[in-house]
Amino acid sequence: MKTNIIRIGAALAALCIAAPALAQDLTFWSWRQEDRAAYEQFIETFEAANPGITVTFETFEATNYNTILSTALAGGTGPDVMMVRAYGGLENVASAGYLEPLTTETVPALAEFAEPAIAAESMRADGAIYAVPFASQTQLVIYNQDIFDANGLEEPQTWEELKAASQTLLDAGVIPFANGTATAWQNETVTFGLGSSLMGKDFYDELMAGTTDFTDERFTNALSEVADVAGQYFADGFIGLDYPSAQQLFSSGMAAMFVGGSYELATFRAQNPDLELGVFAAPGETAEDAKLVGLYFDGGYAVNAASPNKEAAVKFLNYLASPEFGQAFADTLNNVSAVPGVQFNDPLLAEVNELNQSSIPYLMLVHFRYGEPSGSVLIQSEMQKLFAGETTPEEIGNALTSGLAAWYEPFQD
């Protein structure tokens, strides 16, 4: 009897010790307010497979998210798991020591991710990975298939064909492009969503090799062509048209095309389920020129280095790196998951994934947001001036090169 009591007592003691490790409440922060319902479904799947771990999903306004997150982490009140930006945005958080370094031992699935995806969530100084990549985004042209069909148009194969199609639409009383540039970051989207093929892969490769800079005619000529198309074929007063208004202009069927990211597809479908959408890479000068989309990785999932629930947080990260999650992410959110092996059941998403095979990085975000002034801030303000007729492409090339030379060593020679 006494032996049994001792055994029961020992078992209860062991249970009490084990309980905190099993029952763990995780907080998970994101800027993706519009994806709340989907993430709550994903979390339910994880919790069902991991009894004792609960995940509370909290979202914040996207433009303030970086500041909110950094402030919370600095004050020791940050979440256990968080969505973080990529590239320079990641380094701002990781370099402060707020993120738990990840390895293929703690998250084995990372070994299978594409190298550019891993690079987007790694810090240049130590090469360590700090987040599981969650999506790629593609800058391209989205179009209304019904409007194209009604006007006898096909996807343009050359820059002149793009302008000719735009003129046909304009003559028919249709706004060719819905885009506006009053929202600053849309200036960058328009520049590289339209101009990547005109710039060309050789320009990109030489820029990265340090043998050219932004004064290169391939770059400045592309800016000139983009500004010309905007001036002729964007909506009247596009410089004063903000991002939500531009989206509505397209989703309502008043405009035929929208230069933007693949992330727009889900938004347009939600705004108007009757839309028949198509996508294409804005062409180069000739049909033989490679049609290039601008590609980048949108962010990742990271663990707070100071989390008291680190074991459970890493377990949740392993779920977020799994093919099961990647497939659910693609199917539910109509987004290109970064998880290897995901099948894109949506034909349009499959087409985006195919276009990604011929791409260059979305230039300023991927390579020039690591210092001040950032390339994105520079291109956004300079292109706004170009659209307004207040500068020239050549002056922009000089402004970018000299501005980035403040921190980008290849431009300091």
GROMACS .gro file of C-alpha atoms in nm:
model
  413
    1MET     CA    1   0.000   0.000   0.000
    2LYS     CA    2   0.274   0.237   0.102
    3THR     CA    3   0.463   0.152  -0.219
    4ASN     CA    4   0.157   0.234  -0.431
    5ILE     CA    5   0.114   0.570  -0.257
    6ILE     CA    6   0.478   0.651  -0.323
    7ARG     CA    7   0.437   0.555  -0.690
    8ILE     CA    8   0.121   0.764  -0.727
    9GLY     CA    9   0.291   1.059  -0.558
   10ALA     CA   10   0.591   1.030  -0.785
   11ALA     CA   11   0.368   1.013  -1.091
   12LEU     CA   12   0.174   1.322  -0.983
   13ALA     CA   13   0.497   1.508  -0.917
   14ALA     CA   14   0.625   1.417  -1.263
   15LEU     CA   15   0.298   1.532  -1.416
   16CYS     CA   16   0.321   1.866  -1.238
   17ILE     CA   17   0.674   1.916  -1.366
   18ALA     CA   18   0.576   1.819  -1.721
   19ALA     CA   19   0.258   2.024  -1.734
   20PRO     CA   20   0.416   2.366  -1.809
   21ALA     CA   21   0.613   2.215  -2.100
   22LEU     CA   22   0.297   2.066  -2.250
   23ALA     CA   23   0.047   2.343  -2.192
   24GLN     CA   24   0.192   2.648  -2.361
   25ASP     CA   25   0.012   2.957  -2.489
   26LEU     CA   26   0.181   3.121  -2.787
   27THR     CA   27   0.119   3.468  -2.922
   28PHE     CA   28   0.162   3.510  -3.297
   29TRP     CA   29   0.182   3.861  -3.450
   30SER     CA   30   0.123   3.965  -3.811
   31TRP     CA   31   0.054   4.266  -4.032
   32ARG     CA   32  -0.181   4.058  -4.252
   33GLN     CA   33  -0.511   4.177  -4.108
   34GLU     CA   34  -0.698   4.061  -4.417
   35ASP     CA   35  -0.576   3.704  -4.367
   36ARG     CA   36  -0.705   3.661  -4.012
   37ALA     CA   37  -0.976   3.404  -4.094
   38ALA     CA   38  -0.732   3.189  -4.292
   39TYR     CA   39  -0.466   3.194  -4.021
   40GLU     CA   40  -0.720   3.101  -3.757
   41GLN     CA   41  -0.800   2.793  -3.967
   42PHE     CA   42  -0.430   2.710  -4.001
   43ILE     CA   43  -0.388   2.747  -3.625
   44GLU     CA   44  -0.682   2.513  -3.557
   45THR     CA   45  -0.509   2.248  -3.768
   46PHE     CA   46  -0.185   2.291  -3.572
   47GLU     CA   47  -0.356   2.287  -3.231
   48ALA     CA   48  -0.546   1.969  -3.318
   49ALA     CA   49  -0.217   1.794  -3.391
   50ASN     CA   50  -0.040   1.944  -3.088
   51PRO     CA   51  -0.262   1.918  -2.778
   52GLY     CA   52  -0.153   2.152  -2.502
   53ILE     CA   53  -0.025   2.426  -2.732
   54THR     CA   54  -0.258   2.715  -2.810
   55VAL     CA   55  -0.180   2.999  -3.049
   56THR     CA   56  -0.337   3.343  -3.028
   57PHE     CA   57  -0.317   3.534  -3.357
   58GLU     CA   58  -0.290   3.913  -3.332
   59THR     CA   59  -0.276   4.154  -3.625
   60PHE     CA   60  -0.166   4.515  -3.658
   61GLU     CA   61  -0.192   4.783  -3.923
   62ALA     CA   62   0.069   4.708  -4.188
   63THR     CA   63   0.236   5.049  -4.218
   64ASN     CA   64   0.293   5.070  -3.841
   65TYR     CA   65   0.377   4.705  -3.785
   66ASN     CA   66   0.756   4.734  -3.796
   67THR     CA   67   0.757   5.009  -3.534
   68ILE     CA   68   0.506   4.829  -3.310
   69LEU     CA   69   0.703   4.504  -3.328
   70SER     CA   70   1.044   4.661  -3.265
   71THR     CA   71   0.913   4.863  -2.972
   72ALA     CA   72   0.754   4.556  -2.815
   73LEU     CA   73   1.064   4.341  -2.861
   74ALA     CA   74   1.287   4.613  -2.716
   75GLY     CA   75   1.059   4.636  -2.414
   76GLY     CA   76   1.052   4.261  -2.359
   77THR     CA   77   0.680   4.233  -2.435
   78GLY     CA   78   0.693   4.099  -2.788
   79PRO     CA   79   0.517   3.787  -2.920
   80ASP     CA   80   0.649   3.430  -2.912
   81VAL     CA   81   0.619   3.398  -3.290
   82MET     CA   82   0.599   3.680  -3.539
   83MET     CA   83   0.585   3.759  -3.907
   84VAL     CA   84   0.891   3.961  -4.004
   85ARG     CA   85   0.986   4.144  -4.321
   86ALA     CA   86   1.259   4.019  -4.551
   87TYR     CA   87   1.597   4.160  -4.659
   88GLY     CA   88   1.679   4.492  -4.490
   89GLY     CA   89   1.357   4.477  -4.290
   90LEU     CA   90   1.467   4.148  -4.136
   91GLU     CA   91   1.814   4.275  -4.054
   92ASN     CA   92   1.675   4.567  -3.857
   93VAL     CA   93   1.516   4.321  -3.613
   94ALA     CA   94   1.767   4.035  -3.627
   95SER     CA   95   2.075   4.253  -3.577
   96ALA     CA   96   1.935   4.370  -3.243
   97GLY     CA   97   1.935   4.010  -3.117
   98TYR     CA   98   1.557   3.982  -3.093
   99LEU     CA   99   1.519   3.674  -3.316
  100GLU     CA  100   1.612   3.313  -3.248
  101PRO     CA  101   1.860   3.181  -3.509
  102LEU     CA  102   1.723   2.883  -3.699
  103THR     CA  103   1.909   2.583  -3.836
  104THR     CA  104   1.822   2.275  -4.036
  105GLU     CA  105   1.843   2.084  -3.709
  106THR     CA  106   1.573   2.287  -3.537
  107VAL     CA  107   1.366   2.332  -3.856
  108PRO     CA  108   1.472   2.048  -4.094
  109ALA     CA  109   1.244   2.163  -4.378
  110LEU     CA  110   1.465   2.471  -4.430
  111ALA     CA  111   1.715   2.247  -4.610
  112GLU     CA  112   1.470   2.216  -4.900
  113PHE     CA  113   1.380   2.583  -4.947
  114ALA     CA  114   1.513   2.769  -5.253
  115GLU     CA  115   1.838   2.955  -5.192
  116PRO     CA  116   1.693   3.301  -5.273
  117ALA     CA  117   1.412   3.241  -5.024
  118ILE     CA  118   1.660   3.151  -4.751
  119ALA     CA  119   1.880   3.449  -4.838
  120ALA     CA  120   1.581   3.680  -4.792
  121GLU     CA  121   1.547   3.564  -4.431
  122SER     CA  122   1.917   3.551  -4.345
  123MET     CA  123   2.143   3.820  -4.204
  124ARG     CA  124   2.441   3.916  -4.420
  125ALA     CA  125   2.678   3.965  -4.125
  126ASP     CA  126   2.658   3.611  -3.986
  127GLY     CA  127   2.478   3.417  -4.262
  128ALA     CA  128   2.234   3.278  -4.005
  129ILE     CA  129   1.869   3.212  -4.092
  130TYR     CA  130   1.620   3.394  -3.873
  131ALA     CA  131   1.282   3.316  -4.030
  132VAL     CA  132   1.091   3.059  -4.234
  133PRO     CA  133   1.002   3.221  -4.570
  134PHE     CA  134   0.628   3.233  -4.628
  135ALA     CA  135   0.559   3.364  -4.981
  136SER     CA  136   0.705   3.501  -5.299
  137GLN     CA  137   0.550   3.798  -5.474
  138THR     CA  138   0.567   3.882  -5.840
  139GLN     CA  139   0.547   4.226  -5.999
  140LEU     CA  140   0.364   4.201  -6.330
  141VAL     CA  141   0.061   4.319  -6.526
  142ILE     CA  142  -0.285   4.194  -6.430
  143TYR     CA  143  -0.557   4.238  -6.690
  144ASN     CA  144  -0.931   4.200  -6.734
  145GLN     CA  145  -0.979   3.913  -6.979
  146ASP     CA  146  -1.332   4.017  -7.077
  147ILE     CA  147  -1.218   4.368  -7.169
  148PHE     CA  148  -0.929   4.229  -7.371
  149ASP     CA  149  -1.162   3.989  -7.555
  150ALA     CA  150  -1.421   4.259  -7.624
  151ASN     CA  151  -1.151   4.472  -7.788
  152GLY     CA  152  -0.979   4.191  -7.977
  153LEU     CA  153  -0.662   4.215  -7.771
  154GLU     CA  154  -0.404   3.953  -7.679
  155GLU     CA  155  -0.114   3.970  -7.436
  156PRO     CA  156   0.147   4.204  -7.589
  157GLN     CA  157   0.478   4.056  -7.695
  158THR     CA  158   0.668   4.383  -7.748
  159TRP     CA  159   0.668   4.728  -7.591
  160GLU     CA  160   0.510   4.875  -7.904
  161GLU     CA  161   0.234   4.615  -7.885
  162LEU     CA  162   0.171   4.716  -7.524
  163LYS     CA  163   0.132   5.078  -7.630
  164ALA     CA  164  -0.084   4.984  -7.930
  165ALA     CA  165  -0.316   4.778  -7.707
  166SER     CA  166  -0.337   5.068  -7.464
  167GLN     CA  167  -0.430   5.305  -7.747
  168THR     CA  168  -0.700   5.066  -7.868
  169LEU     CA  169  -0.850   5.063  -7.520
  170LEU     CA  170  -0.829   5.440  -7.489
  171ASP     CA  171  -1.003   5.483  -7.825
  172ALA     CA  172  -1.278   5.248  -7.705
  173GLY     CA  173  -1.338   5.462  -7.396
  174VAL     CA  174  -1.165   5.222  -7.156
  175ILE     CA  175  -0.894   5.337  -6.915
  176PRO     CA  176  -0.590   5.126  -7.012
  177PHE     CA  177  -0.417   5.123  -6.669
  178ALA     CA  178  -0.590   5.176  -6.334
  179ASN     CA  179  -0.273   5.267  -6.144
  180GLY     CA  180  -0.227   5.585  -5.947
  181THR     CA  181   0.090   5.709  -5.781
  182ALA     CA  182  -0.037   5.925  -5.493
  183THR     CA  183   0.050   5.637  -5.259
  184ALA     CA  184   0.430   5.656  -5.259
  185TRP     CA  185   0.518   5.287  -5.284
  186GLN     CA  186   0.307   5.251  -5.598
  187ASN     CA  187   0.569   5.455  -5.784
  188GLU     CA  188   0.817   5.174  -5.720
  189THR     CA  189   0.564   4.905  -5.818
  190VAL     CA  190   0.487   5.074  -6.147
  191THR     CA  191   0.854   5.131  -6.229
  192PHE     CA  192   0.965   4.770  -6.193
  193GLY     CA  193   0.634   4.602  -6.275
  194LEU     CA  194   0.648   4.769  -6.617
  195GLY     CA  195   1.019   4.825  -6.666
  196SER     CA  196   1.204   4.508  -6.565
  197SER     CA  197   1.210   4.356  -6.916
  198LEU     CA  198   1.324   4.688  -7.065
  199MET     CA  199   1.612   4.705  -6.815
  200GLY     CA  200   1.705   4.345  -6.887
  201LYS     CA  201   1.892   4.073  -6.706
  202ASP     CA  202   2.232   4.185  -6.836
  203PHE     CA  203   2.185   4.523  -6.671
  204TYR     CA  204   2.087   4.354  -6.344
  205ASP     CA  205   2.386   4.116  -6.356
  206GLU     CA  206   2.631   4.401  -6.427
  207LEU     CA  207   2.476   4.615  -6.153
  208MET     CA  208   2.530   4.334  -5.904
  209ALA     CA  209   2.885   4.278  -6.033
  210GLY     CA  210   2.961   4.646  -5.971
  211THR     CA  211   3.047   4.718  -6.335
  212THR     CA  212   2.760   4.963  -6.388
  213ASP     CA  213   2.529   5.185  -6.186
  214PHE     CA  214   2.191   5.355  -6.223
  215THR     CA  215   2.321   5.607  -6.474
  216ASP     CA  216   2.328   5.318  -6.725
  217GLU     CA  217   2.118   5.396  -7.034
  218ARG     CA  218   1.938   5.063  -7.008
  219PHE     CA  219   1.798   5.180  -6.677
  220THR     CA  220   1.731   5.543  -6.765
  221ASN     CA  221   1.574   5.451  -7.101
  222ALA     CA  222   1.339   5.212  -6.919
  223LEU     CA  223   1.234   5.491  -6.683
  224SER     CA  224   1.162   5.713  -6.982
  225GLU     CA  225   0.941   5.448  -7.144
  226VAL     CA  226   0.753   5.379  -6.820
  227ALA     CA  227   0.687   5.750  -6.770
  228ASP     CA  228   0.566   5.780  -7.130
  229VAL     CA  229   0.314   5.497  -7.088
  230ALA     CA  230   0.195   5.638  -6.756
  231GLY     CA  231   0.147   5.983  -6.902
  232GLN     CA  232  -0.054   5.856  -7.198
  233TYR     CA  233  -0.240   5.555  -7.065
  234PHE     CA  234  -0.291   5.585  -6.690
  235ALA     CA  235  -0.612   5.747  -6.567
  236ASP     CA  236  -0.644   6.123  -6.586
  237GLY     CA  237  -0.500   6.272  -6.270
  238PHE     CA  238  -0.322   5.947  -6.181
  239ILE     CA  239  -0.061   6.138  -5.979
  240GLY     CA  240  -0.336   6.223  -5.731
  241LEU     CA  241  -0.497   5.876  -5.738
  242ASP     CA  242  -0.430   5.674  -5.423
  243TYR     CA  243  -0.383   5.298  -5.400
  244PRO     CA  244  -0.731   5.191  -5.277
  245SER     CA  245  -0.899   5.409  -5.542
  246ALA     CA  246  -0.680   5.257  -5.813
  247GLN     CA  247  -0.773   4.907  -5.698
  248GLN     CA  248  -1.142   4.995  -5.716
  249LEU     CA  249  -1.096   5.143  -6.063
  250PHE     CA  250  -0.968   4.807  -6.183
  251SER     CA  251  -1.197   4.573  -5.990
  252SER     CA  252  -1.504   4.770  -6.102
  253GLY     CA  253  -1.419   4.702  -6.466
  254MET     CA  254  -1.348   5.066  -6.554
  255ALA     CA  255  -0.983   4.994  -6.638
  256ALA     CA  256  -0.831   4.706  -6.832
  257MET     CA  257  -0.491   4.661  -6.665
  258PHE     CA  258  -0.322   4.703  -6.330
  259VAL     CA  259   0.052   4.699  -6.269
  260GLY     CA  260   0.100   4.530  -5.934
  261GLY     CA  261   0.200   4.230  -5.732
  262SER     CA  262   0.059   3.880  -5.748
  263TYR     CA  263  -0.086   3.958  -5.403
  264GLU     CA  264  -0.346   4.172  -5.584
  265LEU     CA  265  -0.516   3.867  -5.736
  266ALA     CA  266  -0.690   3.763  -5.416
  267THR     CA  267  -0.794   4.124  -5.348
  268PHE     CA  268  -0.946   4.174  -5.692
  269ARG     CA  269  -1.134   3.847  -5.670
  270ALA     CA  270  -1.272   3.944  -5.332
  271GLN     CA  271  -1.376   4.286  -5.459
  272ASN     CA  272  -1.539   4.144  -5.773
  273PRO     CA  273  -1.582   3.764  -5.794
  274ASP     CA  274  -1.705   3.795  -6.154
  275LEU     CA  275  -1.370   3.923  -6.283
  276GLU     CA  276  -1.191   3.704  -6.535
  277LEU     CA  277  -0.826   3.782  -6.474
  278GLY     CA  278  -0.511   3.725  -6.674
  279VAL     CA  279  -0.146   3.803  -6.606
  280PHE     CA  280   0.159   3.875  -6.817
  281ALA     CA  281   0.514   4.001  -6.780
  282ALA     CA  282   0.545   4.348  -6.928
  283PRO     CA  283   0.745   4.292  -7.249
  284GLY     CA  284   1.079   4.425  -7.358
  285GLU     CA  285   1.151   4.624  -7.670
  286THR     CA  286   1.140   4.322  -7.902
  287ALA     CA  287   0.964   3.987  -7.897
  288GLU     CA  288   1.303   3.821  -7.857
  289ASP     CA  289   1.383   4.008  -7.535
  290ALA     CA  290   1.332   3.800  -7.222
  291LYS     CA  291   1.003   3.884  -7.053
  292LEU     CA  292   1.101   3.941  -6.692
  293VAL     CA  293   0.886   3.977  -6.383
  294GLY     CA  294   1.017   4.137  -6.065
  295LEU     CA  295   1.039   3.874  -5.791
  296TYR     CA  296   1.086   3.902  -5.416
  297PHE     CA  297   1.015   3.711  -5.098
  298ASP     CA  298   0.757   3.877  -4.882
  299GLY     CA  299   0.867   3.791  -4.531
  300GLY     CA  300   0.896   3.507  -4.287
  301TYR     CA  301   0.793   3.352  -3.958
  302ALA     CA  302   1.038   3.402  -3.671
  303VAL     CA  303   1.070   3.310  -3.303
  304ASN     CA  304   1.136   3.562  -3.028
  305ALA     CA  305   1.480   3.490  -2.882
  306ALA     CA  306   1.342   3.584  -2.539
  307SER     CA  307   1.027   3.372  -2.561
  308PRO     CA  308   0.957   3.165  -2.248
  309ASN     CA  309   0.781   2.915  -2.476
  310LYS     CA  310   1.061   2.861  -2.723
  311GLU     CA  311   1.015   2.485  -2.760
  312ALA     CA  312   0.650   2.521  -2.854
  313ALA     CA  313   0.728   2.821  -3.075
  314VAL     CA  314   0.983   2.620  -3.273
  315LYS     CA  315   0.731   2.338  -3.306
  316PHE     CA  316   0.482   2.586  -3.451
  317LEU     CA  317   0.753   2.711  -3.689
  318ASN     CA  318   0.807   2.356  -3.811
  319TYR     CA  319   0.438   2.340  -3.896
  320LEU     CA  320   0.465   2.671  -4.084
  321ALA     CA  321   0.756   2.525  -4.284
  322SER     CA  322   0.567   2.205  -4.372
  323PRO     CA  323   0.422   2.105  -4.711
  324GLU     CA  324   0.085   2.066  -4.539
  325PHE     CA  325   0.085   2.431  -4.437
  326GLY     CA  326   0.233   2.550  -4.768
  327GLN     CA  327  -0.043   2.378  -4.963
  328ALA     CA  328  -0.315   2.518  -4.737
  329PHE     CA  329  -0.158   2.865  -4.763
  330ALA     CA  330  -0.162   2.855  -5.144
  331ASP     CA  331  -0.512   2.710  -5.170
  332THR     CA  332  -0.669   2.938  -4.909
  333LEU     CA  333  -0.492   3.268  -4.968
  334ASN     CA  334  -0.430   3.238  -5.344
  335ASN     CA  335  -0.067   3.325  -5.288
  336VAL     CA  336   0.257   3.163  -5.404
  337SER     CA  337   0.386   2.977  -5.100
  338ALA     CA  338   0.763   2.959  -5.058
  339VAL     CA  339   0.739   2.602  -4.926
  340PRO     CA  340   0.896   2.361  -5.178
  341GLY     CA  341   0.673   2.111  -5.357
  342VAL     CA  342   0.347   2.302  -5.329
  343GLN     CA  343   0.105   2.239  -5.618
  344PHE     CA  344  -0.080   2.544  -5.746
  345ASN     CA  345  -0.432   2.427  -5.813
  346ASP     CA  346  -0.550   2.772  -5.916
  347PRO     CA  347  -0.461   2.811  -6.288
  348LEU     CA  348  -0.378   3.180  -6.247
  349LEU     CA  349  -0.147   3.110  -5.954
  350ALA     CA  350   0.016   2.833  -6.155
  351GLU     CA  351   0.075   3.084  -6.434
  352VAL     CA  352   0.235   3.329  -6.192
  353ASN     CA  353   0.462   3.050  -6.069
  354GLU     CA  354   0.557   2.977  -6.430
  355LEU     CA  355   0.634   3.344  -6.499
  356ASN     CA  356   0.863   3.338  -6.195
  357GLN     CA  357   1.098   3.112  -6.386
  358SER     CA  358   1.200   3.416  -6.593
  359SER     CA  359   1.262   3.695  -6.347
  360ILE     CA  360   1.499   3.941  -6.190
  361PRO     CA  361   1.473   4.048  -5.827
  362TYR     CA  362   1.243   4.337  -5.743
  363LEU     CA  363   1.547   4.556  -5.737
  364MET     CA  364   1.523   4.816  -5.462
  365LEU     CA  365   1.349   4.592  -5.208
  366VAL     CA  366   1.586   4.300  -5.252
  367HIS     CA  367   1.919   4.483  -5.275
  368PHE     CA  368   1.891   4.846  -5.169
  369ARG     CA  369   1.696   4.863  -4.843
  370TYR     CA  370   1.994   4.789  -4.620
  371GLY     CA  371   2.097   5.148  -4.550
  372GLU     CA  372   1.986   5.510  -4.552
  373PRO     CA  373   1.870   5.650  -4.781
  374SER     CA  374   1.701   5.335  -4.903
  375GLY     CA  375   1.670   5.269  -5.273
  376SER     CA  376   1.295   5.235  -5.236
  377VAL     CA  377   1.255   5.581  -5.082
  378LEU     CA  378   1.473   5.730  -5.353
  379ILE     CA  379   1.300   5.566  -5.650
  380GLN     CA  380   0.955   5.643  -5.512
  381SER     CA  381   1.021   6.014  -5.469
  382GLU     CA  382   1.218   6.048  -5.792
  383MET     CA  383   0.959   5.869  -6.006
  384GLN     CA  384   0.684   6.084  -5.859
  385LYS     CA  385   0.880   6.386  -5.981
  386LEU     CA  386   0.934   6.227  -6.322
  387PHE     CA  387   0.563   6.159  -6.364
  388ALA     CA  388   0.501   6.524  -6.277
  389GLY     CA  389   0.757   6.642  -6.533
  390GLU     CA  390   0.988   6.781  -6.264
  391THR     CA  391   1.299   6.572  -6.338
  392THR     CA  392   1.454   6.354  -6.608
  393PRO     CA  393   1.549   5.985  -6.616
  394GLU     CA  394   1.916   6.086  -6.635
  395GLU     CA  395   1.883   6.301  -6.324
  396ILE     CA  396   1.717   6.009  -6.147
  397GLY     CA  397   2.007   5.783  -6.241
  398ASN     CA  398   2.249   6.031  -6.087
  399ALA     CA  399   2.032   6.081  -5.778
  400LEU     CA  400   2.006   5.708  -5.713
  401THR     CA  401   2.374   5.640  -5.765
  402SER     CA  402   2.497   5.931  -5.553
  403GLY     CA  403   2.233   5.878  -5.284
  404LEU     CA  404   2.305   5.507  -5.241
  405ALA     CA  405   2.679   5.575  -5.238
  406ALA     CA  406   2.629   5.696  -4.881
  407TRP     CA  407   2.626   5.329  -4.775
  408TYR     CA  408   2.656   5.107  -5.085
  409GLU     CA  409   3.028   5.048  -5.136
  410PRO     CA  410   3.029   4.961  -5.511
  411PHE     CA  411   2.901   5.313  -5.584
  412GLN     CA  412   3.172   5.477  -5.375
  413ASP     CA  413   3.456   5.423  -5.623
   0.00000   0.00000   0.00000
